[in-house]
């Protein structure tokens, strides 16, 4: 009897609040493309009650075949001391050599550029007060993903697709994951390394 082929598992890592509908649409699109989607907001992360939320999420990264990270202007509520769950998921996916893709909200890219141009006359820098619109730490995630600091000519795997509207994100999702043979070949290549 032929062994039933298992669905390819994709993990979607993102902060959730204020993005629930968009996240649901992305999960639905990947499910329509016949991927097995792992996402904490949708309750598809296997939860070991003996582990922390961070450890359960990192186990999910290990379990997935490929990874999609979404960088938003919000840092999220999943912070354990200095560790942010979404950022740790992203770092783990890269470290494990999982095929990965990133979407980055336009406000993160814009803020990074703007804050890089701000100088204060007193030379003491600036402070962004805590707010619900933007968290400066989201720029740290973006810089990690685009490998900021490395010479541009030497960077590989640093693509982060900017989006503002959901349809822009969905175009990227369809373009990247609509060709399942392409995804399967990337997964095989990563497993052979």
mmCIF file of N, CA and C in Angstrom, residues 9-126:
data_model
loop_
_atom_site.group_PDB
_atom_site.id
_atom_site.type_symbol
_atom_site.label_atom_id
_atom_site.label_comp_id
_atom_site.label_asym_id
_atom_site.label_seq_id
_atom_site.Cartn_x
_atom_site.Cartn_y
_atom_site.Cartn_z
ATOM 1 N N UNK A 9 4.270 21.459 5.697
ATOM 2 C CA UNK A 9 3.912 22.298 6.841
ATOM 3 C C UNK A 9 4.598 23.658 6.744
ATOM 4 N N UNK A 10 3.791 24.684 6.825
ATOM 5 C CA UNK A 10 4.311 26.050 6.834
ATOM 6 C C UNK A 10 3.939 26.703 8.156
ATOM 7 N N UNK A 11 4.902 27.355 8.738
ATOM 8 C CA UNK A 11 4.607 28.115 9.960
ATOM 9 C C UNK A 11 4.510 29.595 9.606
ATOM 10 N N UNK A 12 3.452 30.224 10.103
ATOM 11 C CA UNK A 12 3.269 31.668 9.946
ATOM 12 C C UNK A 12 3.537 32.294 11.304
ATOM 13 N N UNK A 13 4.584 33.115 11.368
ATOM 14 C CA UNK A 13 4.938 33.788 12.621
ATOM 15 C C UNK A 13 4.649 35.280 12.476
ATOM 16 N N UNK A 14 3.877 35.799 13.405
ATOM 17 C CA UNK A 14 3.513 37.215 13.352
ATOM 18 C C UNK A 14 2.967 37.638 14.705
ATOM 19 N N UNK A 15 3.086 38.924 14.981
ATOM 20 C CA UNK A 15 2.300 39.443 16.081
ATOM 21 C C UNK A 15 0.841 39.406 15.624
ATOM 22 N N UNK A 16 -0.063 39.354 16.583
ATOM 23 C CA UNK A 16 -1.461 39.057 16.238
ATOM 24 C C UNK A 16 -2.383 40.260 16.368
ATOM 25 N N UNK A 17 -2.341 40.946 17.500
ATOM 26 C CA UNK A 17 -3.380 41.928 17.818
ATOM 27 C C UNK A 17 -3.446 43.063 16.796
ATOM 28 N N UNK A 18 -4.664 43.314 16.333
ATOM 29 C CA UNK A 18 -4.874 44.313 15.308
ATOM 30 C C UNK A 18 -4.613 43.795 13.906
ATOM 31 N N UNK A 19 -4.279 42.515 13.799
ATOM 32 C CA UNK A 19 -3.928 41.907 12.518
ATOM 33 C C UNK A 19 -4.654 40.578 12.338
ATOM 34 N N UNK A 20 -5.667 40.350 13.162
ATOM 35 C CA UNK A 20 -6.335 39.052 13.178
ATOM 36 C C UNK A 20 -6.959 38.705 11.825
ATOM 37 N N UNK A 21 -7.678 39.650 11.233
ATOM 38 C CA UNK A 21 -8.358 39.366 9.964
ATOM 39 C C UNK A 21 -7.363 39.099 8.834
ATOM 40 N N UNK A 22 -6.310 39.896 8.793
ATOM 41 C CA UNK A 22 -5.299 39.718 7.752
ATOM 42 C C UNK A 22 -4.591 38.368 7.917
ATOM 43 N N UNK A 23 -4.283 38.049 9.164
ATOM 44 C CA UNK A 23 -3.630 36.767 9.445
ATOM 45 C C UNK A 23 -4.539 35.606 9.047
ATOM 46 N N UNK A 24 -5.820 35.727 9.339
ATOM 47 C CA UNK A 24 -6.777 34.681 8.957
ATOM 48 C C UNK A 24 -6.825 34.509 7.442
ATOM 49 N N UNK A 25 -6.762 35.620 6.719
ATOM 50 C CA UNK A 25 -6.796 35.542 5.255
ATOM 51 C C UNK A 25 -5.545 34.853 4.715
ATOM 52 N N UNK A 26 -4.399 35.157 5.294
ATOM 53 C CA UNK A 26 -3.146 34.538 4.846
ATOM 54 C C UNK A 26 -3.167 33.043 5.154
ATOM 55 N N UNK A 27 -3.611 32.683 6.352
ATOM 56 C CA UNK A 27 -3.715 31.266 6.719
ATOM 57 C C UNK A 27 -4.685 30.550 5.773
ATOM 58 N N UNK A 28 -5.812 31.180 5.487
ATOM 59 C CA UNK A 28 -6.805 30.567 4.594
ATOM 60 C C UNK A 28 -6.231 30.361 3.196
ATOM 61 N N UNK A 29 -5.482 31.351 2.699
ATOM 62 C CA UNK A 29 -4.898 31.229 1.364
ATOM 63 C C UNK A 29 -3.903 30.071 1.302
ATOM 64 N N UNK A 30 -3.065 29.949 2.310
ATOM 65 C CA UNK A 30 -2.092 28.852 2.313
ATOM 66 C C UNK A 30 -2.793 27.505 2.487
ATOM 67 N N UNK A 31 -3.872 27.480 3.241
ATOM 68 C CA UNK A 31 -4.656 26.245 3.373
ATOM 69 C C UNK A 31 -5.303 25.875 2.047
ATOM 70 N N UNK A 32 -5.773 26.885 1.329
ATOM 71 C CA UNK A 32 -6.366 26.648 0.007
ATOM 72 C C UNK A 32 -5.335 26.063 -0.955
ATOM 73 N N UNK A 33 -4.089 26.478 -0.775
ATOM 74 C CA UNK A 33 -3.008 25.950 -1.608
ATOM 75 C C UNK A 33 -2.554 24.573 -1.142
ATOM 76 N N UNK A 34 -3.274 24.016 -0.161
ATOM 77 C CA UNK A 34 -3.040 22.645 0.347
ATOM 78 C C UNK A 34 -1.799 22.501 1.205
ATOM 79 N N UNK A 35 -1.462 23.585 1.906
ATOM 80 C CA UNK A 35 -0.396 23.484 2.895
ATOM 81 C C UNK A 35 -1.023 23.261 4.268
ATOM 82 N N UNK A 36 -0.271 22.608 5.141
ATOM 83 C CA UNK A 36 -0.678 22.424 6.532
ATOM 84 C C UNK A 36 -0.109 23.615 7.304
ATOM 85 N N UNK A 37 -0.968 24.532 7.723
ATOM 86 C CA UNK A 37 -0.513 25.796 8.295
ATOM 87 C C UNK A 37 -0.421 25.708 9.817
ATOM 88 N N UNK A 38 0.740 26.080 10.330
ATOM 89 C CA UNK A 38 0.970 26.147 11.772
ATOM 90 C C UNK A 38 0.969 27.620 12.158
ATOM 91 N N UNK A 39 0.066 27.991 13.039
ATOM 92 C CA UNK A 39 -0.028 29.384 13.475
ATOM 93 C C UNK A 39 -0.680 29.441 14.845
ATOM 94 N N UNK A 40 -0.066 30.162 15.747
ATOM 95 C CA UNK A 40 -0.561 30.201 17.127
ATOM 96 C C UNK A 40 -1.949 30.829 17.217
ATOM 97 N N UNK A 41 -2.199 31.868 16.444
ATOM 98 C CA UNK A 41 -3.504 32.524 16.492
ATOM 99 C C UNK A 41 -4.618 31.572 16.069
ATOM 100 N N UNK A 42 -4.319 30.676 15.178
ATOM 101 C CA UNK A 42 -5.325 29.734 14.700
ATOM 102 C C UNK A 42 -5.339 28.432 15.485
ATOM 103 N N UNK A 43 -4.539 28.382 16.523
ATOM 104 C CA UNK A 43 -4.576 27.219 17.416
ATOM 105 C C UNK A 43 -3.993 25.957 16.825
ATOM 106 N N UNK A 44 -3.113 26.093 15.854
ATOM 107 C CA UNK A 44 -2.536 24.905 15.227
ATOM 108 C C UNK A 44 -1.095 24.640 15.655
ATOM 109 N N UNK A 45 -0.629 25.353 16.671
ATOM 110 C CA UNK A 45 0.671 25.038 17.266
ATOM 111 C C UNK A 45 0.424 23.950 18.309
ATOM 112 N N UNK A 46 1.173 22.839 18.196
ATOM 113 C CA UNK A 46 1.050 21.784 19.206
ATOM 114 C C UNK A 46 1.563 22.340 20.536
ATOM 115 N N UNK A 47 0.741 22.201 21.568
ATOM 116 C CA UNK A 47 1.099 22.764 22.874
ATOM 117 C C UNK A 47 1.435 21.642 23.844
ATOM 118 N N UNK A 48 2.676 21.618 24.290
ATOM 119 C CA UNK A 48 3.093 20.740 25.378
ATOM 120 C C UNK A 48 2.883 21.541 26.658
ATOM 121 N N UNK A 49 1.954 21.112 27.518
ATOM 122 C CA UNK A 49 1.651 21.904 28.717
ATOM 123 C C UNK A 49 2.822 22.033 29.691
ATOM 124 N N UNK A 50 3.870 21.251 29.469
ATOM 125 C CA UNK A 50 5.032 21.336 30.349
ATOM 126 C C UNK A 50 6.072 22.340 29.858
ATOM 127 N N UNK A 51 5.798 22.948 28.698
ATOM 128 C CA UNK A 51 6.749 23.913 28.139
ATOM 129 C C UNK A 51 6.187 25.326 28.202
ATOM 130 N N UNK A 52 7.079 26.294 28.117
ATOM 131 C CA UNK A 52 6.652 27.698 28.056
ATOM 132 C C UNK A 52 6.055 27.984 26.678
ATOM 133 N N UNK A 53 5.359 29.102 26.567
ATOM 134 C CA UNK A 53 4.829 29.509 25.259
ATOM 135 C C UNK A 53 5.956 29.675 24.245
ATOM 136 N N UNK A 54 7.043 30.260 24.691
ATOM 137 C CA UNK A 54 8.189 30.441 23.793
ATOM 138 C C UNK A 54 8.698 29.089 23.306
ATOM 139 N N UNK A 55 8.884 28.153 24.224
ATOM 140 C CA UNK A 55 9.415 26.835 23.819
ATOM 141 C C UNK A 55 8.446 26.098 22.898
ATOM 142 N N UNK A 56 7.159 26.200 23.160
ATOM 143 C CA UNK A 56 6.187 25.563 22.257
ATOM 144 C C UNK A 56 6.261 26.173 20.860
ATOM 145 N N UNK A 57 6.412 27.479 20.784
ATOM 146 C CA UNK A 57 6.511 28.138 19.476
ATOM 147 C C UNK A 57 7.800 27.757 18.754
ATOM 148 N N UNK A 58 8.881 27.638 19.500
ATOM 149 C CA UNK A 58 10.147 27.256 18.864
ATOM 150 C C UNK A 58 10.109 25.798 18.391
ATOM 151 N N UNK A 59 9.389 24.951 19.118
ATOM 152 C CA UNK A 59 9.187 23.561 18.652
ATOM 153 C C UNK A 59 8.406 23.553 17.340
ATOM 154 N N UNK A 60 7.449 24.463 17.223
ATOM 155 C CA UNK A 60 6.663 24.562 15.986
ATOM 156 C C UNK A 60 7.557 24.959 14.814
ATOM 157 N N UNK A 61 8.512 25.838 15.068
ATOM 158 C CA UNK A 61 9.461 26.213 14.006
ATOM 159 C C UNK A 61 10.258 24.983 13.571
ATOM 160 N N UNK A 62 10.692 24.186 14.538
ATOM 161 C CA UNK A 62 11.436 22.971 14.210
ATOM 162 C C UNK A 62 10.588 22.014 13.377
ATOM 163 N N UNK A 63 9.296 21.971 13.670
ATOM 164 C CA UNK A 63 8.371 21.043 13.007
ATOM 165 C C UNK A 63 8.052 21.438 11.568
ATOM 166 N N UNK A 64 8.082 22.715 11.256
ATOM 167 C CA UNK A 64 7.627 23.162 9.940
ATOM 168 C C UNK A 64 8.636 22.815 8.846
ATOM 169 N N UNK A 65 8.124 22.765 7.599
ATOM 170 C CA UNK A 65 8.987 22.533 6.433
ATOM 171 C C UNK A 65 9.507 23.844 5.875
ATOM 172 N N UNK A 66 8.692 24.884 5.980
ATOM 173 C CA UNK A 66 9.161 26.208 5.618
ATOM 174 C C UNK A 66 8.459 27.242 6.483
ATOM 175 N N UNK A 67 8.964 28.467 6.425
ATOM 176 C CA UNK A 67 8.607 29.469 7.425
ATOM 177 C C UNK A 67 8.277 30.797 6.752
ATOM 178 N N UNK A 68 7.222 31.423 7.231
ATOM 179 C CA UNK A 68 6.868 32.769 6.765
ATOM 180 C C UNK A 68 6.789 33.675 7.998
ATOM 181 N N UNK A 69 7.614 34.705 8.020
ATOM 182 C CA UNK A 69 7.599 35.669 9.118
ATOM 183 C C UNK A 69 7.003 36.978 8.650
ATOM 184 N N UNK A 70 6.171 37.556 9.490
ATOM 185 C CA UNK A 70 5.547 38.839 9.158
ATOM 186 C C UNK A 70 5.987 39.858 10.203
ATOM 187 N N UNK A 71 6.665 40.910 9.720
ATOM 188 C CA UNK A 71 7.201 41.940 10.615
ATOM 189 C C UNK A 71 6.251 43.126 10.565
ATOM 190 N N UNK A 72 5.718 43.461 11.706
ATOM 191 C CA UNK A 72 4.738 44.545 11.798
ATOM 192 C C UNK A 72 5.268 45.648 12.723
ATOM 193 N N UNK A 73 4.627 46.816 12.719
ATOM 194 C CA UNK A 73 5.114 47.899 13.588
ATOM 195 C C UNK A 73 4.895 47.623 15.077
ATOM 196 N N UNK A 74 4.181 46.578 15.390
ATOM 197 C CA UNK A 74 3.920 46.202 16.782
ATOM 198 C C UNK A 74 4.862 45.082 17.170
ATOM 199 N N UNK A 75 5.366 45.126 18.365
ATOM 200 C CA UNK A 75 6.323 44.119 18.812
ATOM 201 C C UNK A 75 5.603 42.927 19.416
ATOM 202 N N UNK A 76 4.344 43.107 19.739
ATOM 203 C CA UNK A 76 3.560 42.001 20.253
ATOM 204 C C UNK A 76 3.562 41.911 21.760
ATOM 205 N N UNK A 77 2.719 41.009 22.244
ATOM 206 C CA UNK A 77 2.601 40.811 23.688
ATOM 207 C C UNK A 77 3.375 39.584 24.142
ATOM 208 N N UNK A 78 3.887 38.832 23.198
ATOM 209 C CA UNK A 78 4.610 37.603 23.549
ATOM 210 C C UNK A 78 6.053 37.877 23.911
ATOM 211 N N UNK A 79 6.247 38.640 24.969
ATOM 212 C CA UNK A 79 7.600 38.979 25.398
ATOM 213 C C UNK A 79 7.892 38.317 26.738
ATOM 214 N N UNK A 80 9.011 37.607 26.784
ATOM 215 C CA UNK A 80 9.442 36.948 28.006
ATOM 216 C C UNK A 80 10.807 37.534 28.348
ATOM 217 N N UNK A 81 10.825 38.353 29.385
ATOM 218 C CA UNK A 81 12.011 39.146 29.704
ATOM 219 C C UNK A 81 12.404 39.930 28.446
ATOM 220 N N UNK A 82 13.601 39.729 27.962
ATOM 221 C CA UNK A 82 14.054 40.461 26.782
ATOM 222 C C UNK A 82 13.750 39.735 25.478
ATOM 223 N N UNK A 83 13.129 38.567 25.564
ATOM 224 C CA UNK A 83 12.880 37.776 24.368
ATOM 225 C C UNK A 83 11.473 38.008 23.842
ATOM 226 N N UNK A 84 11.384 38.224 22.546
ATOM 227 C CA UNK A 84 10.099 38.382 21.872
ATOM 228 C C UNK A 84 9.841 37.096 21.084
ATOM 229 N N UNK A 85 8.678 36.500 21.274
ATOM 230 C CA UNK A 85 8.414 35.196 20.663
ATOM 231 C C UNK A 85 8.557 35.249 19.140
ATOM 232 N N UNK A 86 7.952 36.236 18.502
ATOM 233 C CA UNK A 86 8.036 36.306 17.036
ATOM 234 C C UNK A 86 9.483 36.451 16.566
ATOM 235 N N UNK A 87 10.233 37.306 17.232
ATOM 236 C CA UNK A 87 11.635 37.503 16.847
ATOM 237 C C UNK A 87 12.430 36.215 17.061
ATOM 238 N N UNK A 88 12.168 35.522 18.161
ATOM 239 C CA UNK A 88 12.883 34.267 18.420
ATOM 240 C C UNK A 88 12.511 33.198 17.388
ATOM 241 N N UNK A 89 11.253 33.184 16.974
ATOM 242 C CA UNK A 89 10.838 32.238 15.920
ATOM 243 C C UNK A 89 11.600 32.526 14.623
ATOM 244 N N UNK A 90 11.698 33.795 14.291
ATOM 245 C CA UNK A 90 12.402 34.185 13.064
ATOM 246 C C UNK A 90 13.876 33.784 13.143
ATOM 247 N N UNK A 91 14.511 34.101 14.268
ATOM 248 C CA UNK A 91 15.929 33.753 14.416
ATOM 249 C C UNK A 91 16.131 32.241 14.347
ATOM 250 N N UNK A 92 15.208 31.486 14.932
ATOM 251 C CA UNK A 92 15.328 30.027 14.934
ATOM 252 C C UNK A 92 15.163 29.457 13.531
ATOM 253 N N UNK A 93 14.195 29.961 12.776
ATOM 254 C CA UNK A 93 13.986 29.471 11.406
ATOM 255 C C UNK A 93 15.236 29.697 10.555
ATOM 256 N N UNK A 94 15.838 30.874 10.691
ATOM 257 C CA UNK A 94 17.055 31.178 9.932
ATOM 258 C C UNK A 94 18.193 30.267 10.384
ATOM 259 N N UNK A 95 18.337 30.129 11.691
ATOM 260 C CA UNK A 95 19.421 29.306 12.252
ATOM 261 C C UNK A 95 19.295 27.842 11.816
ATOM 262 N N UNK A 96 18.061 27.338 11.766
ATOM 263 C CA UNK A 96 17.842 25.939 11.388
ATOM 264 C C UNK A 96 17.959 25.704 9.886
ATOM 265 N N UNK A 97 18.080 26.776 9.126
ATOM 266 C CA UNK A 97 18.204 26.641 7.675
ATOM 267 C C UNK A 97 16.896 26.276 6.998
ATOM 268 N N UNK A 98 15.763 26.597 7.639
ATOM 269 C CA UNK A 98 14.467 26.368 7.000
ATOM 270 C C UNK A 98 14.324 27.336 5.822
ATOM 271 N N UNK A 99 13.730 26.897 4.725
ATOM 272 C CA UNK A 99 13.404 27.894 3.706
ATOM 273 C C UNK A 99 12.461 28.938 4.332
ATOM 274 N N UNK A 100 12.773 30.194 4.137
ATOM 275 C CA UNK A 100 11.968 31.232 4.788
ATOM 276 C C UNK A 100 11.669 32.388 3.853
ATOM 277 N N UNK A 101 10.550 33.047 4.176
ATOM 278 C CA UNK A 101 10.108 34.234 3.454
ATOM 279 C C UNK A 101 9.622 35.228 4.497
ATOM 280 N N UNK A 102 9.781 36.517 4.165
ATOM 281 C CA UNK A 102 9.345 37.539 5.112
ATOM 282 C C UNK A 102 8.523 38.611 4.418
ATOM 283 N N UNK A 103 7.496 39.014 5.112
ATOM 284 C CA UNK A 103 6.700 40.181 4.749
ATOM 285 C C UNK A 103 6.981 41.241 5.797
ATOM 286 N N UNK A 104 7.150 42.473 5.367
ATOM 287 C CA UNK A 104 7.391 43.556 6.316
ATOM 288 C C UNK A 104 6.426 44.693 6.014
ATOM 289 N N UNK A 105 5.770 45.155 7.044
ATOM 290 C CA UNK A 105 4.813 46.246 6.883
ATOM 291 C C UNK A 105 5.545 47.530 6.504
ATOM 292 N N UNK A 106 4.937 48.293 5.620
ATOM 293 C CA UNK A 106 5.538 49.539 5.133
ATOM 294 C C UNK A 106 5.946 50.477 6.265
ATOM 295 N N UNK A 107 5.184 50.513 7.341
ATOM 296 C CA UNK A 107 5.494 51.442 8.428
ATOM 297 C C UNK A 107 6.822 51.120 9.110
ATOM 298 N N UNK A 108 7.205 49.862 9.110
ATOM 299 C CA UNK A 108 8.502 49.489 9.686
ATOM 300 C C UNK A 108 9.624 50.017 8.801
ATOM 301 N N UNK A 109 9.474 49.812 7.505
ATOM 302 C CA UNK A 109 10.500 50.274 6.559
ATOM 303 C C UNK A 109 10.599 51.802 6.596
ATOM 304 N N UNK A 110 9.445 52.460 6.567
ATOM 305 C CA UNK A 110 9.424 53.919 6.597
ATOM 306 C C UNK A 110 10.050 54.454 7.890
ATOM 307 N N UNK A 111 9.673 53.878 9.011
ATOM 308 C CA UNK A 111 10.194 54.355 10.307
ATOM 309 C C UNK A 111 11.696 54.158 10.408
ATOM 310 N N UNK A 112 12.167 53.049 9.889
ATOM 311 C CA UNK A 112 13.614 52.785 9.909
ATOM 312 C C UNK A 112 14.352 53.879 9.141
ATOM 313 N N UNK A 113 13.825 54.212 7.975
ATOM 314 C CA UNK A 113 14.462 55.258 7.174
ATOM 315 C C UNK A 113 14.370 56.615 7.862
ATOM 316 N N UNK A 114 13.190 56.927 8.389
ATOM 317 C CA UNK A 114 12.984 58.223 9.031
ATOM 318 C C UNK A 114 13.859 58.363 10.284
ATOM 319 N N UNK A 115 13.840 57.357 11.156
ATOM 320 C CA UNK A 115 14.606 57.450 12.400
ATOM 321 C C UNK A 115 16.109 57.488 12.143
ATOM 322 N N UNK A 116 16.518 56.910 11.006
ATOM 323 C CA UNK A 116 17.932 56.972 10.642
ATOM 324 C C UNK A 116 18.375 58.362 10.223
ATOM 325 N N UNK A 117 17.404 59.241 9.987
ATOM 326 C CA UNK A 117 17.707 60.609 9.553
ATOM 327 C C UNK A 117 17.489 61.648 10.651
ATOM 328 N N UNK A 118 17.061 61.223 11.811
ATOM 329 C CA UNK A 118 16.772 62.171 12.886
ATOM 330 C C UNK A 118 18.033 62.426 13.708
ATOM 331 N N UNK A 119 18.310 63.695 13.880
ATOM 332 C CA UNK A 119 19.391 64.105 14.770
ATOM 333 C C UNK A 119 18.830 65.156 15.707
ATOM 334 N N UNK A 120 19.189 65.081 16.940
ATOM 335 C CA UNK A 120 18.757 66.092 17.899
ATOM 336 C C UNK A 120 19.864 67.119 18.080
ATOM 337 N N UNK A 121 19.468 68.362 18.246
ATOM 338 C CA UNK A 121 20.451 69.436 18.360
ATOM 339 C C UNK A 121 21.343 69.281 19.588
ATOM 340 N N UNK A 122 20.807 68.675 20.647
ATOM 341 C CA UNK A 122 21.621 68.534 21.857
ATOM 342 C C UNK A 122 22.540 67.310 21.801
ATOM 343 N N UNK A 123 22.421 66.509 20.743
ATOM 344 C CA UNK A 123 23.282 65.345 20.579
ATOM 345 C C UNK A 123 22.941 64.178 21.478
ATOM 346 N N UNK A 124 21.828 64.238 22.178
ATOM 347 C CA UNK A 124 21.467 63.167 23.099
ATOM 348 C C UNK A 124 20.525 62.133 22.484
ATOM 349 N N UNK A 125 20.234 62.271 21.218
ATOM 350 C CA UNK A 125 19.367 61.291 20.582
ATOM 351 C C UNK A 125 17.903 61.547 20.859
ATOM 352 N N UNK A 126 17.101 60.577 20.598
ATOM 353 C CA UNK A 126 15.665 60.738 20.749
ATOM 354 C C UNK A 126 15.089 59.566 21.545
#
